[in-house]
Coordinates of C-alpha atoms in Angstrom, one line a residue:
M1 CA 0.0 0.0 0.0
L2 CA 1.4 3.4 -1.0
S3 CA 2.1 5.9 1.7
R4 CA 0.4 9.3 1.7
P5 CA 3.6 11.2 0.6
V6 CA 4.0 8.9 -2.4
I7 CA 0.3 9.5 -3.4
V8 CA 0.7 13.3 -3.1
L9 CA 3.9 13.2 -5.1
S10 CA 2.3 11.1 -7.8
A11 CA -0.6 13.5 -8.1
M12 CA 1.8 16.5 -8.4
L13 CA 3.7 14.8 -11.2
L14 CA 0.5 14.0 -13.0
L15 CA -0.7 17.6 -12.7
I16 CA 2.6 18.9 -14.1
A17 CA 2.5 16.4 -17.0
L18 CA -1.1 17.5 -17.8
T19 CA -0.2 21.2 -17.7
A20 CA 2.7 20.6 -20.0
S21 CA 0.6 18.6 -22.3
L22 CA -2.0 21.5 -22.6
G23 CA 0.6 24.1 -23.1
C24 CA 1.9 22.2 -26.1
A25 CA -1.5 21.9 -27.8
P26 CA -1.6 23.7 -31.2
A27 CA -3.6 27.1 -31.3
L28 CA -6.5 27.6 -33.7
A29 CA -5.3 28.5 -37.2
P30 CA -5.6 32.2 -38.0
E31 CA -8.2 33.3 -40.5
P32 CA -6.6 33.4 -44.0
Q33 CA -6.0 36.8 -45.5
W34 CA -8.4 36.0 -48.5
E35 CA -11.3 35.6 -46.1
K36 CA -10.6 39.0 -44.6
D37 CA -10.5 40.3 -48.1
A38 CA -13.8 38.7 -48.8
Q39 CA -15.4 40.3 -45.8
A40 CA -13.9 43.6 -46.7
L41 CA -15.4 43.3 -50.2
I42 CA -18.9 42.4 -49.0
D43 CA -18.7 45.3 -46.4
H44 CA -17.8 47.6 -49.3
A45 CA -20.8 46.3 -51.4
E46 CA -23.2 46.9 -48.4
T47 CA -21.8 50.5 -48.2
L48 CA -22.4 51.1 -51.9
F49 CA -26.0 49.7 -51.5
A50 CA -26.6 52.0 -48.5
K51 CA -25.6 54.9 -50.7
K52 CA -28.1 53.8 -53.4
Q53 CA -25.2 53.1 -55.8
Y54 CA -26.9 49.9 -56.9
D55 CA -25.0 49.1 -60.1
Q56 CA -21.6 49.4 -58.3
A57 CA -22.9 47.4 -55.4
K58 CA -24.1 44.7 -57.8
K59 CA -20.7 44.5 -59.5
A60 CA -19.0 44.3 -56.1
V61 CA -21.1 41.3 -55.1
E62 CA -20.6 39.6 -58.5
G63 CA -16.9 40.1 -58.0
F64 CA -17.3 38.5 -54.6
F65 CA -19.0 35.4 -56.0
T66 CA -16.2 35.0 -58.7
T67 CA -13.3 35.5 -56.4
Y68 CA -14.4 34.0 -53.1
P69 CA -16.9 31.2 -53.9
E70 CA -16.0 29.3 -50.7
S71 CA -16.2 32.3 -48.3
R72 CA -18.2 32.0 -45.0
H73 CA -19.8 35.3 -46.0
T74 CA -21.6 33.9 -49.0
D75 CA -24.9 34.0 -47.2
R76 CA -24.5 37.8 -46.7
A77 CA -23.6 38.2 -50.4
L78 CA -26.7 36.2 -51.5
S79 CA -28.9 38.3 -49.2
L80 CA -27.4 41.6 -50.4
M81 CA -27.8 40.6 -54.1
G82 CA -31.4 39.7 -53.4
E83 CA -31.9 43.1 -51.7
I84 CA -30.3 44.9 -54.7
Q85 CA -32.6 43.1 -57.2
L86 CA -35.6 43.6 -55.0
T87 CA -34.9 47.4 -54.6
T88 CA -34.5 47.7 -58.4
R89 CA -37.8 45.7 -58.9
N90 CA -36.2 42.7 -60.5
Y91 CA -38.4 40.5 -58.4
K92 CA -37.7 37.2 -60.2
Q93 CA -33.9 37.6 -59.9
A94 CA -34.3 38.6 -56.3
L95 CA -36.3 35.4 -55.6
N96 CA -33.4 33.3 -57.1
Y97 CA -30.9 34.7 -54.7
Y98 CA -33.1 34.4 -51.6
K99 CA -33.9 30.8 -52.5
K100 CA -30.2 30.0 -52.9
L101 CA -29.6 31.5 -49.4
I102 CA -32.3 29.4 -47.8
E103 CA -31.3 26.2 -49.6
G104 CA -27.5 26.5 -49.2
Y105 CA -27.3 28.1 -45.7
P106 CA -30.2 26.7 -43.6
A107 CA -28.4 27.7 -40.4
S108 CA -27.8 31.3 -41.4
S109 CA -29.2 34.1 -39.2
L110 CA -30.5 35.7 -42.4
I111 CA -33.1 33.0 -43.1
G112 CA -36.0 34.8 -41.5
E113 CA -35.4 38.0 -43.4
A114 CA -35.0 36.0 -46.7
K115 CA -38.4 34.3 -46.2
Y116 CA -40.0 37.7 -45.6
K117 CA -38.4 39.1 -48.8
I118 CA -39.5 36.0 -50.8
G119 CA -43.1 36.7 -49.7
L120 CA -42.7 40.3 -50.7
C121 CA -41.3 39.4 -54.1
Y122 CA -44.2 37.0 -54.8
F123 CA -46.6 39.7 -53.7
E124 CA -45.1 42.2 -56.1
L125 CA -45.3 39.5 -58.9
K126 CA -49.0 39.1 -58.0
E127 CA -48.5 35.4 -57.2
Y128 CA -50.6 35.8 -54.1
D129 CA -50.9 32.2 -53.0
L130 CA -47.1 31.9 -52.9
A131 CA -46.9 35.2 -51.1
I132 CA -49.4 34.0 -48.5
D133 CA -47.4 30.7 -48.0
N134 CA -44.2 32.6 -47.3
L135 CA -45.7 35.4 -45.2
E136 CA -48.1 33.6 -42.9
D137 CA -45.3 32.4 -40.6
R138 CA -44.1 35.5 -38.8
S139 CA -42.4 33.7 -35.9
R140 CA -38.9 35.0 -36.8
I141 CA -40.1 38.6 -37.4
T142 CA -40.0 41.0 -34.4
E143 CA -39.8 44.4 -36.0
P144 CA -43.2 46.2 -35.8
A145 CA -42.9 47.9 -39.1
K146 CA -42.2 44.6 -40.9
L147 CA -45.1 43.0 -39.1
R148 CA -47.4 45.8 -40.3
R149 CA -46.1 45.5 -43.8
I150 CA -46.7 41.7 -43.8
A151 CA -50.3 42.3 -42.5
E152 CA -50.9 44.8 -45.3
M153 CA -49.7 42.4 -48.0
L154 CA -51.6 39.5 -46.5
S155 CA -54.8 41.5 -46.2
T156 CA -54.6 42.5 -49.9
A157 CA -53.8 38.9 -50.9
Y158 CA -56.6 37.4 -48.9
V159 CA -59.1 39.9 -50.3
I160 CA -58.0 39.1 -53.9
R161 CA -58.3 35.4 -53.0
Q162 CA -61.7 36.2 -51.4
N163 CA -60.6 34.7 -48.1
Y164 CA -62.4 37.5 -46.2
P165 CA -62.2 36.1 -42.7
A166 CA -58.4 35.9 -43.0
A167 CA -58.3 39.4 -44.5
L168 CA -60.4 40.7 -41.7
R169 CA -57.9 39.2 -39.2
E170 CA -55.1 41.1 -40.8
F171 CA -57.1 44.4 -40.9
V172 CA -58.0 44.1 -37.2
Y173 CA -54.3 43.7 -36.5
L174 CA -53.5 46.8 -38.5
S175 CA -56.4 48.8 -36.9
E176 CA -54.7 48.1 -33.5
N177 CA -51.1 48.5 -34.4
A178 CA -50.8 50.9 -37.3
P179 CA -49.9 54.6 -36.6
E180 CA -52.9 56.4 -35.1
K181 CA -53.8 58.4 -38.2
Q182 CA -54.1 55.3 -40.3
R183 CA -56.3 53.3 -38.0
P184 CA -59.6 54.8 -39.1
G185 CA -58.9 53.8 -42.7
Y186 CA -58.4 50.2 -41.6
R187 CA -61.5 50.2 -39.5
D188 CA -63.4 51.4 -42.6
R189 CA -62.0 48.5 -44.6
I190 CA -63.2 46.1 -41.8
R191 CA -66.7 47.6 -41.9
E192 CA -66.7 47.3 -45.7
I193 CA -65.8 43.6 -45.6
V194 CA -68.4 43.0 -42.9
E195 CA -71.1 44.8 -44.8
K196 CA -70.3 43.3 -48.2
N197 CA -68.3 40.1 -48.1
L198 CA -69.0 37.9 -45.1
S199 CA -71.5 35.0 -45.2
E200 CA -74.2 34.5 -42.6
S201 CA -72.2 31.9 -40.7
E202 CA -69.0 34.0 -40.8
L203 CA -71.0 37.0 -39.5
K204 CA -72.4 34.8 -36.6
T205 CA -68.9 33.7 -35.7
L206 CA -67.6 37.3 -35.7
A207 CA -70.7 38.6 -33.8
A208 CA -70.0 36.3 -30.9
G209 CA -67.2 38.7 -29.6
T210 CA -67.6 41.6 -27.3
A211 CA -65.5 44.3 -29.1
F212 CA -65.0 45.7 -32.6
P213 CA -65.7 44.4 -35.2
S214 CA -68.3 42.2 -33.4
D215 CA -70.5 45.3 -33.3
A216 CA -70.3 45.8 -37.0
A217 CA -71.0 42.1 -37.5
L218 CA -74.2 42.3 -35.4
L219 CA -75.5 45.3 -37.3
R220 CA -74.8 43.6 -40.6
L221 CA -76.4 40.3 -39.4
A222 CA -79.5 42.1 -38.4
G223 CA -79.7 43.8 -41.8
L224 CA -79.1 40.5 -43.6
Q225 CA -81.8 38.8 -41.6
I226 CA -84.2 41.6 -42.6
E227 CA -83.3 41.0 -46.3
Q228 CA -84.0 37.3 -45.8
R229 CA -87.3 38.2 -44.0
N230 CA -86.1 36.4 -40.9
Y231 CA -87.5 39.2 -38.8
S232 CA -87.4 37.5 -35.4
D233 CA -83.7 36.7 -35.9
A234 CA -83.1 40.3 -36.9
I235 CA -84.8 41.6 -33.8
E236 CA -82.6 39.3 -31.7
A237 CA -79.4 40.5 -33.4
A238 CA -80.4 44.2 -32.9
K239 CA -81.2 43.5 -29.2
R240 CA -77.9 41.8 -28.7
F241 CA -76.2 44.9 -30.2
L242 CA -78.0 47.3 -28.0
A243 CA -77.4 45.3 -24.9
A244 CA -73.7 44.8 -25.6
F245 CA -73.0 48.3 -26.9
P246 CA -75.4 50.7 -25.2
A247 CA -73.4 53.8 -25.9
H248 CA -72.3 52.9 -29.4
P249 CA -72.3 55.8 -32.0
E250 CA -74.4 53.6 -34.3
K251 CA -77.1 53.0 -31.7
T252 CA -79.7 54.7 -33.8
R253 CA -78.9 52.4 -36.7
A254 CA -79.5 49.4 -34.5
E255 CA -82.8 50.9 -33.5
I256 CA -83.8 51.5 -37.1
L257 CA -83.0 47.9 -37.9
M258 CA -85.1 46.7 -35.0
A259 CA -87.9 49.0 -36.1
Q260 CA -87.7 47.6 -39.6
A261 CA -87.7 44.0 -38.4
T262 CA -90.6 44.7 -36.1
A263 CA -92.4 46.3 -39.0
G264 CA -91.9 43.2 -41.0
L265 CA -93.8 41.2 -38.3
T266 CA -96.9 43.3 -38.6
A267 CA -98.7 45.0 -41.4
P268 CA -98.4 48.8 -41.6
R269 CA -101.3 51.1 -41.0
Y270 CA -100.3 53.7 -43.6
N271 CA -98.3 53.7 -46.8
V272 CA -96.4 56.9 -47.8
G273 CA -94.8 57.0 -51.3
V274 CA -91.4 58.3 -52.1
L275 CA -90.1 59.3 -55.5
V276 CA -86.3 59.8 -55.5
P277 CA -83.4 58.9 -57.8
Q278 CA -81.6 55.9 -56.3
T279 CA -79.6 55.3 -59.5
G280 CA -78.2 57.8 -62.0
P281 CA -76.4 61.1 -61.7
A282 CA -78.7 62.5 -59.0
S283 CA -78.6 59.4 -56.8
F284 CA -76.3 61.1 -54.3
F285 CA -79.0 63.7 -53.6
G286 CA -81.7 61.0 -53.6
D287 CA -79.8 59.1 -50.9
R288 CA -79.6 62.2 -48.7
V289 CA -83.3 62.9 -49.1
L290 CA -84.3 59.3 -48.5
K291 CA -82.3 59.2 -45.3
G292 CA -84.0 62.3 -44.0
I293 CA -87.4 60.7 -44.7
Q294 CA -86.5 57.4 -43.2
L295 CA -85.3 59.1 -40.0
A296 CA -88.6 61.0 -39.6
V297 CA -90.6 57.8 -40.2
L298 CA -88.5 55.9 -37.6
S299 CA -89.2 58.6 -35.0
Y300 CA -92.9 58.4 -35.8
N301 CA -93.1 54.6 -35.7
I302 CA -91.4 54.4 -32.3
Q303 CA -94.0 56.8 -30.9
N304 CA -96.9 55.3 -32.8
P305 CA -96.4 51.5 -33.0
E306 CA -100.1 50.8 -33.5
N307 CA -100.3 53.2 -36.5
R308 CA -97.0 52.5 -38.3
V309 CA -96.0 54.0 -41.6
E310 CA -94.3 52.1 -44.3
L311 CA -92.4 53.8 -47.1
V312 CA -93.0 52.7 -50.7
V313 CA -89.9 53.9 -52.6
K314 CA -89.7 54.2 -56.3
D315 CA -86.5 55.0 -58.2
T316 CA -87.0 57.9 -60.6
E317 CA -83.4 57.8 -61.9
G318 CA -83.8 61.5 -62.3
S319 CA -85.9 60.8 -65.4
P320 CA -89.3 62.6 -66.0
D321 CA -90.7 59.5 -67.7
R322 CA -89.7 57.2 -64.8
T323 CA -91.1 59.8 -62.4
V324 CA -94.5 59.7 -64.0
A325 CA -94.4 55.9 -64.1
G326 CA -93.5 55.8 -60.5
L327 CA -96.4 58.1 -59.5
N328 CA -98.9 55.9 -61.4
E329 CA -97.5 52.8 -59.7
L330 CA -97.7 54.5 -56.2
A331 CA -101.3 55.3 -56.9
T332 CA -102.1 51.6 -57.0
K333 CA -100.3 51.0 -53.6
N334 CA -102.8 52.8 -51.4
V335 CA -100.4 55.6 -50.5
V336 CA -101.8 58.6 -48.7
A337 CA -99.2 61.0 -49.9
V338 CA -95.9 61.2 -52.0
I339 CA -92.7 62.8 -50.9
G340 CA -90.5 63.8 -53.9
P341 CA -89.5 64.0 -56.6
L342 CA -86.3 66.1 -56.4
L343 CA -85.8 67.8 -59.7
S344 CA -87.9 70.5 -61.2
R345 CA -88.2 68.7 -64.6
E346 CA -89.6 65.7 -62.7
V347 CA -92.2 67.8 -61.0
E348 CA -93.2 69.5 -64.3
A349 CA -93.6 66.0 -65.9
L350 CA -95.9 64.6 -63.2
A351 CA -98.1 67.7 -62.6
P352 CA -100.6 66.8 -65.4
S353 CA -101.2 63.4 -63.8
L354 CA -102.2 64.7 -60.4
A355 CA -105.7 65.6 -61.4
K356 CA -106.3 62.0 -62.1
V357 CA -104.4 60.2 -59.3
Q358 CA -105.3 63.0 -56.7
L359 CA -102.4 62.5 -54.4
P360 CA -100.6 65.3 -52.5
V361 CA -97.0 65.4 -53.9
F362 CA -94.5 67.1 -51.6
T363 CA -91.1 68.0 -53.1
P364 CA -88.4 68.8 -50.6
T365 CA -85.9 70.1 -53.1
A366 CA -87.1 71.2 -56.6
P367 CA -86.2 74.9 -57.0
G368 CA -87.8 75.8 -60.3
A369 CA -89.9 79.0 -60.4
G370 CA -93.7 78.6 -60.8
L371 CA -93.8 74.8 -60.1
I372 CA -96.5 75.0 -57.4
E373 CA -98.9 76.8 -59.7
L374 CA -99.0 73.7 -62.0
S375 CA -101.4 71.7 -59.7
P376 CA -103.4 72.2 -56.4
W377 CA -101.9 68.9 -55.3
L378 CA -98.3 70.1 -55.4
F379 CA -96.4 71.2 -52.3
R380 CA -92.8 72.4 -51.8
N381 CA -90.6 72.6 -48.7
A382 CA -87.4 73.9 -50.2
L383 CA -85.0 76.8 -50.1
T384 CA -85.6 78.5 -53.5
N385 CA -83.4 81.0 -55.2
A386 CA -86.1 83.5 -55.0
T387 CA -86.7 83.1 -51.2
Q388 CA -83.1 83.3 -50.3
A389 CA -82.3 86.3 -52.5
A390 CA -85.4 88.1 -51.1
A391 CA -84.2 87.4 -47.6
A392 CA -80.7 88.6 -48.4
A393 CA -82.2 91.9 -49.7
E394 CA -84.4 92.3 -46.7
Y395 CA -81.4 91.7 -44.4
G396 CA -79.4 94.4 -46.2
L397 CA -82.1 96.9 -45.9
K398 CA -82.5 96.2 -42.2
Q399 CA -78.8 96.9 -41.8
K400 CA -79.5 100.3 -43.4
L401 CA -77.2 99.5 -46.4
R402 CA -78.1 101.7 -49.3
K403 CA -75.5 101.2 -52.0
F404 CA -74.7 97.7 -53.3
V405 CA -72.5 95.8 -55.7
I406 CA -73.4 92.4 -57.0
F407 CA -70.8 89.8 -58.0
A408 CA -72.4 86.6 -59.3
P409 CA -71.5 83.6 -61.5
E410 CA -73.0 83.7 -65.0
D411 CA -75.2 80.6 -64.6
P412 CA -78.8 80.0 -63.7
Y413 CA -78.1 80.1 -60.0
G414 CA -76.2 83.3 -60.1
R415 CA -78.5 85.1 -62.6
D416 CA -81.6 84.1 -60.6
L417 CA -80.3 85.3 -57.2
A418 CA -78.9 88.6 -58.7
R419 CA -82.2 89.2 -60.5
V420 CA -84.4 88.7 -57.4
F421 CA -82.0 90.7 -55.2
T422 CA -82.1 93.6 -57.6
R423 CA -85.9 93.4 -57.9
D424 CA -86.4 93.5 -54.1
L425 CA -84.1 96.4 -53.7
A426 CA -85.8 98.5 -56.4
R427 CA -86.5 102.0 -55.2
K428 CA -85.2 101.1 -51.7
A429 CA -81.5 101.1 -52.4
E430 CA -79.0 101.6 -55.2
I431 CA -77.2 98.9 -57.2
L432 CA -74.0 100.5 -58.3
A433 CA -72.9 97.6 -60.4
T434 CA -73.8 94.0 -61.3
I435 CA -70.7 92.1 -62.3
M436 CA -71.3 88.6 -63.8
Y437 CA -68.3 86.3 -64.2
P438 CA -67.9 82.9 -65.9
P439 CA -68.4 80.1 -63.4
E440 CA -64.9 78.7 -64.0
T441 CA -63.2 82.0 -63.2
N442 CA -60.1 81.9 -60.8
D443 CA -58.6 85.3 -61.6
F444 CA -61.2 87.9 -60.6
G445 CA -58.8 90.8 -61.2
P446 CA -60.3 92.0 -64.5
F447 CA -63.8 91.9 -63.0
I448 CA -62.7 93.8 -59.9
R449 CA -61.0 96.4 -62.0
K450 CA -64.2 96.8 -64.0
L451 CA -66.1 97.5 -60.8
I452 CA -63.5 100.1 -59.7
E453 CA -63.8 101.9 -63.0
I454 CA -67.6 102.0 -62.6
D455 CA -67.3 103.4 -59.1
L456 CA -64.7 106.0 -60.2
R457 CA -66.9 107.1 -63.1
S458 CA -69.9 107.4 -60.8
Q459 CA -67.8 109.9 -58.9
K460 CA -66.9 111.8 -62.1
I461 CA -63.3 110.7 -61.8
P462 CA -61.7 110.2 -65.2
I463 CA -59.8 106.9 -65.9
P464 CA -56.3 107.6 -67.3
D465 CA -55.3 105.8 -70.5
D466 CA -51.8 105.4 -69.3
D467 CA -51.3 102.1 -67.5
K468 CA -49.0 103.4 -64.8
E469 CA -51.4 106.3 -64.0
R470 CA -54.4 104.0 -64.0
K471 CA -52.6 101.5 -61.7
K472 CA -51.6 104.4 -59.4
L473 CA -55.3 105.6 -59.3
F474 CA -56.5 102.0 -58.5
Q475 CA -54.0 101.8 -55.6
M476 CA -55.5 104.9 -54.1
Y477 CA -59.1 103.7 -54.7
I478 CA -61.6 103.9 -51.9
P479 CA -65.0 102.3 -52.5
T480 CA -68.1 104.4 -52.2
F481 CA -70.6 101.5 -51.9
D482 CA -71.8 100.0 -48.6
A483 CA -72.1 96.3 -49.3
L484 CA -71.4 93.4 -51.7
Y485 CA -73.9 90.7 -52.5
L486 CA -71.9 87.6 -53.5
P487 CA -74.2 84.7 -54.5
G488 CA -72.0 81.9 -55.6
Y489 CA -70.1 78.7 -54.7
A490 CA -67.7 78.2 -51.8
E491 CA -64.8 77.2 -54.2
K492 CA -64.9 80.4 -56.2
V493 CA -66.0 82.9 -53.5
G494 CA -63.1 81.6 -51.4
L495 CA -60.9 82.9 -54.2
L496 CA -62.8 86.1 -54.8
L497 CA -62.8 87.5 -51.2
P498 CA -58.9 87.7 -50.9
Q499 CA -58.7 89.3 -54.3
L500 CA -61.2 92.0 -53.4
A501 CA -59.0 92.8 -50.3
F502 CA -56.0 93.0 -52.7
Y503 CA -57.7 95.9 -54.4
N504 CA -58.5 97.7 -51.1
I505 CA -62.1 96.6 -51.2
T506 CA -62.3 95.9 -47.4
G507 CA -64.5 96.9 -44.5
K508 CA -67.7 96.6 -46.5
A509 CA -70.7 94.5 -45.5
I510 CA -70.7 91.2 -47.3
I511 CA -73.9 89.1 -47.9
G512 CA -73.6 85.6 -49.3
S513 CA -75.8 82.7 -50.4
N514 CA -76.4 79.2 -49.1
N515 CA -73.7 77.5 -51.2
W516 CA -71.1 79.3 -49.0
H517 CA -72.2 77.1 -46.0
T518 CA -69.2 74.7 -46.0
P519 CA -65.8 74.7 -44.2
D520 CA -64.2 74.9 -47.7
L521 CA -65.2 78.6 -47.9
I522 CA -63.5 79.5 -44.6
E523 CA -60.4 77.4 -45.4
R524 CA -60.0 79.2 -48.8
A525 CA -60.9 82.8 -47.8
G526 CA -59.5 82.8 -44.3
R527 CA -59.7 86.1 -42.5
H528 CA -61.2 87.8 -45.5
A529 CA -64.5 85.9 -44.9
E530 CA -64.8 87.3 -41.3
G531 CA -68.0 89.2 -40.7
A532 CA -69.8 88.0 -43.9
V533 CA -73.4 86.9 -43.5
I534 CA -75.0 84.2 -45.5
V535 CA -78.6 83.1 -46.0
D536 CA -79.4 79.4 -45.6
G537 CA -82.4 77.2 -44.9
F538 CA -80.6 74.9 -42.5
Y539 CA -78.2 75.4 -39.6
P540 CA -76.9 72.1 -38.3
E541 CA -75.0 73.7 -35.5
N542 CA -78.3 75.0 -34.1
P543 CA -78.2 74.4 -30.3
E544 CA -82.0 74.2 -29.9
P545 CA -82.7 70.8 -28.2
A546 CA -85.2 69.6 -30.8
V547 CA -82.9 70.4 -33.7
K548 CA -79.8 69.0 -32.0
A549 CA -81.6 65.7 -31.2
V550 CA -82.5 65.2 -34.9
V551 CA -79.0 66.1 -36.1
D552 CA -77.4 63.8 -33.5
A553 CA -79.8 61.0 -34.5
Y554 CA -78.9 61.4 -38.2
R555 CA -75.2 61.3 -37.4
S556 CA -75.7 58.2 -35.3
A557 CA -77.8 56.4 -37.9
Y558 CA -75.8 57.2 -41.0
Q559 CA -72.3 58.2 -39.8
E560 CA -72.4 61.4 -41.9
E561 CA -73.5 65.0 -41.5
P562 CA -77.1 66.0 -42.4
D563 CA -77.3 68.7 -45.1
I564 CA -80.1 71.0 -46.2
L565 CA -81.6 68.3 -48.5
S566 CA -81.9 65.7 -45.8
A567 CA -83.2 68.4 -43.4
Q568 CA -85.9 69.6 -45.8
A569 CA -86.9 66.0 -46.6
Y570 CA -87.1 65.2 -42.8
D571 CA -89.4 68.2 -42.3
A572 CA -91.6 67.4 -45.4
A573 CA -92.1 63.8 -44.1
S574 CA -92.6 65.1 -40.5
M575 CA -95.4 67.4 -41.7
V576 CA -97.2 64.6 -43.4
L577 CA -96.7 62.3 -40.3
A578 CA -98.0 65.0 -38.0
L579 CA -101.2 65.1 -40.0
L580 CA -101.5 61.3 -39.8
K581 CA -101.2 61.6 -36.0
E582 CA -104.2 63.9 -36.1
K583 CA -106.1 61.2 -38.1
K584 CA -106.0 63.3 -41.3
D585 CA -105.2 60.1 -43.1
T586 CA -106.6 60.4 -46.6
P587 CA -105.0 62.1 -49.6
T588 CA -107.6 64.9 -49.5
T589 CA -107.4 65.6 -45.7
I590 CA -103.6 65.6 -46.0
R591 CA -103.7 68.1 -48.8
D592 CA -106.1 70.3 -46.9
G593 CA -104.1 69.9 -43.7
L594 CA -100.9 71.1 -45.4
L595 CA -102.6 74.1 -46.9
N596 CA -103.6 75.2 -43.4
L597 CA -100.3 74.4 -41.7
R598 CA -98.9 77.3 -39.7
D599 CA -95.5 77.7 -38.0
F600 CA -94.5 74.1 -38.2
P601 CA -91.3 73.8 -36.1
G602 CA -89.0 72.0 -38.5
I603 CA -85.3 71.6 -38.3
S604 CA -85.0 73.6 -41.5
G605 CA -86.8 76.5 -39.9
S606 CA -90.4 77.4 -39.0
T607 CA -92.7 76.6 -42.0
S608 CA -96.2 77.7 -43.0
F609 CA -98.4 77.3 -46.0
M610 CA -100.6 80.3 -46.6
G611 CA -103.3 78.7 -48.7
S612 CA -100.9 77.6 -51.4
G613 CA -98.5 74.7 -51.8
E614 CA -95.5 77.1 -51.5
S615 CA -93.9 77.0 -48.1
Q616 CA -93.2 80.2 -46.3
K617 CA -90.0 79.6 -44.3
K618 CA -88.1 81.6 -41.8
L619 CA -84.6 81.4 -43.1
F620 CA -81.3 81.5 -41.1
F621 CA -78.8 84.3 -41.2
I622 CA -75.4 83.0 -40.4
M623 CA -72.3 85.0 -39.8
I624 CA -68.7 83.9 -40.1
E625 CA -67.0 84.7 -36.8
D626 CA -63.6 83.5 -35.6
G627 CA -63.5 81.0 -38.5
K628 CA -66.9 79.5 -37.6
F629 CA -70.5 79.7 -38.7
T630 CA -72.5 81.5 -36.1
L631 CA -76.2 82.1 -36.0
V632 CA -77.2 85.8 -36.2
K633 CA -79.7 86.5 -33.5
E634 CA -82.4 88.9 -34.6

């Protein structure tokens, strides 16, 4: 048995031998110089690419492939060449390089990026199935911008392949992760898919959730059930929506759908006809009018469930012949009144038929002069050129303005307003000048200089022939008139106002027309519009509770702002419905009731019929103050 000293000594000798052995092991071979040169070359190529010197970068990479085919940096070279081809839109060549990278270097850290770029190339080549195959797996992608780009490409590809549930999934991701200003657009795409592309079973699956877009799916499901006449299911879907989303901005739409479904379960008490263009060039206006009528009927039906009204809508296409045919068809549907049509030529066409059908026809928009005299069955609730021009003249006189200038477009609208304004000021005030300009005018300088010359001559001031002298005189010009009447369109008046100021025509009262009533006017004219007063038949900013309630309900129901057409249509329908509530429920009693209507409190102003079918309306005077439209309090 070995003694302890011997054991210790042996261990020490073994340790020394092991240490010596390790010290003599060969070191790792240094990297060859050519590999360093290869790395330097690919680094240089990447620098050229970053500087957008694509041709030089491509040549550098090609040189790399020729000189260093065995380099450990070949995966970088393949990736870079793919990037160069992709950037220069050579998508097929780019695909070749990315595929070589994936096949030849499966352990490369560049694989995830290569698969992403392959999907992008297939997308650009419109090979959407292959793009989907390469983009669906995002497990190696972490950059938010790339994830959003993948979602954008996949959503497009799925829509093209009509895989709408998958497209919806990508749009939902984008609506939650895109920059804030882009999210509303994605939400609109989601709503569009829900409204147009999902099957009933897909809608039911989506509607089972508790957040967007389940709300949109429930609303569409209710509408689809109504289309299929599954009214009980539609009511159930609407109820689920209202219970799950009680403060939703489209609450009114859900209530409309529920009312429509409920209406489908029971027969209506009254039928009211509607003649509007649902197709053709005027369909946009027909849509606005129909929405106003539908909202009025919804409100009535909620309050009068036992005496419900159903609308019988006929598409006039804006055609006089279709309008007459629609009226004759409505006469066979037991309607008690007709709201519409919209266009003056349509009203003129159907007027001779009214003596036979004996139905009150109530147009909410037709502006033509003398229409109401065509038949005792015709009624109009519309802002006409004559009424607004007369109101503008009355306003000017009340402000003690005595000398006017008129600037108006040379078209029926401008001529009509200028003529009535002039007529109503006759012998009460002076019209210094009436300047008519072509509707397409952008440079108003020649017309303004013409006005200045007229004003100077009225003061017996001669106009020099010399251009410099005339320009000098114009620069010193001080207007002698009190006010300008500027009937026209926001787009052009927004250009005219600053140009008037350029010629020192400032500090004068300005009266405008209803077509000014748009934010475009204020954006274009800026401070030069301050203090101007316009005449209009509708003021959606009206704070009165009754008006505000209707405006808010319209916004909720249709997700858009009501305009004067929808307001006048809402009021026309409301007048007929008010008479039905009073049991004046035959065509004759409705006609007589309208003729005797006084001070009806509509959202487009107080309205009366003084023994004729022409409404007498109290119009709104609206001032532009601090860049906003403000009601003028009389």
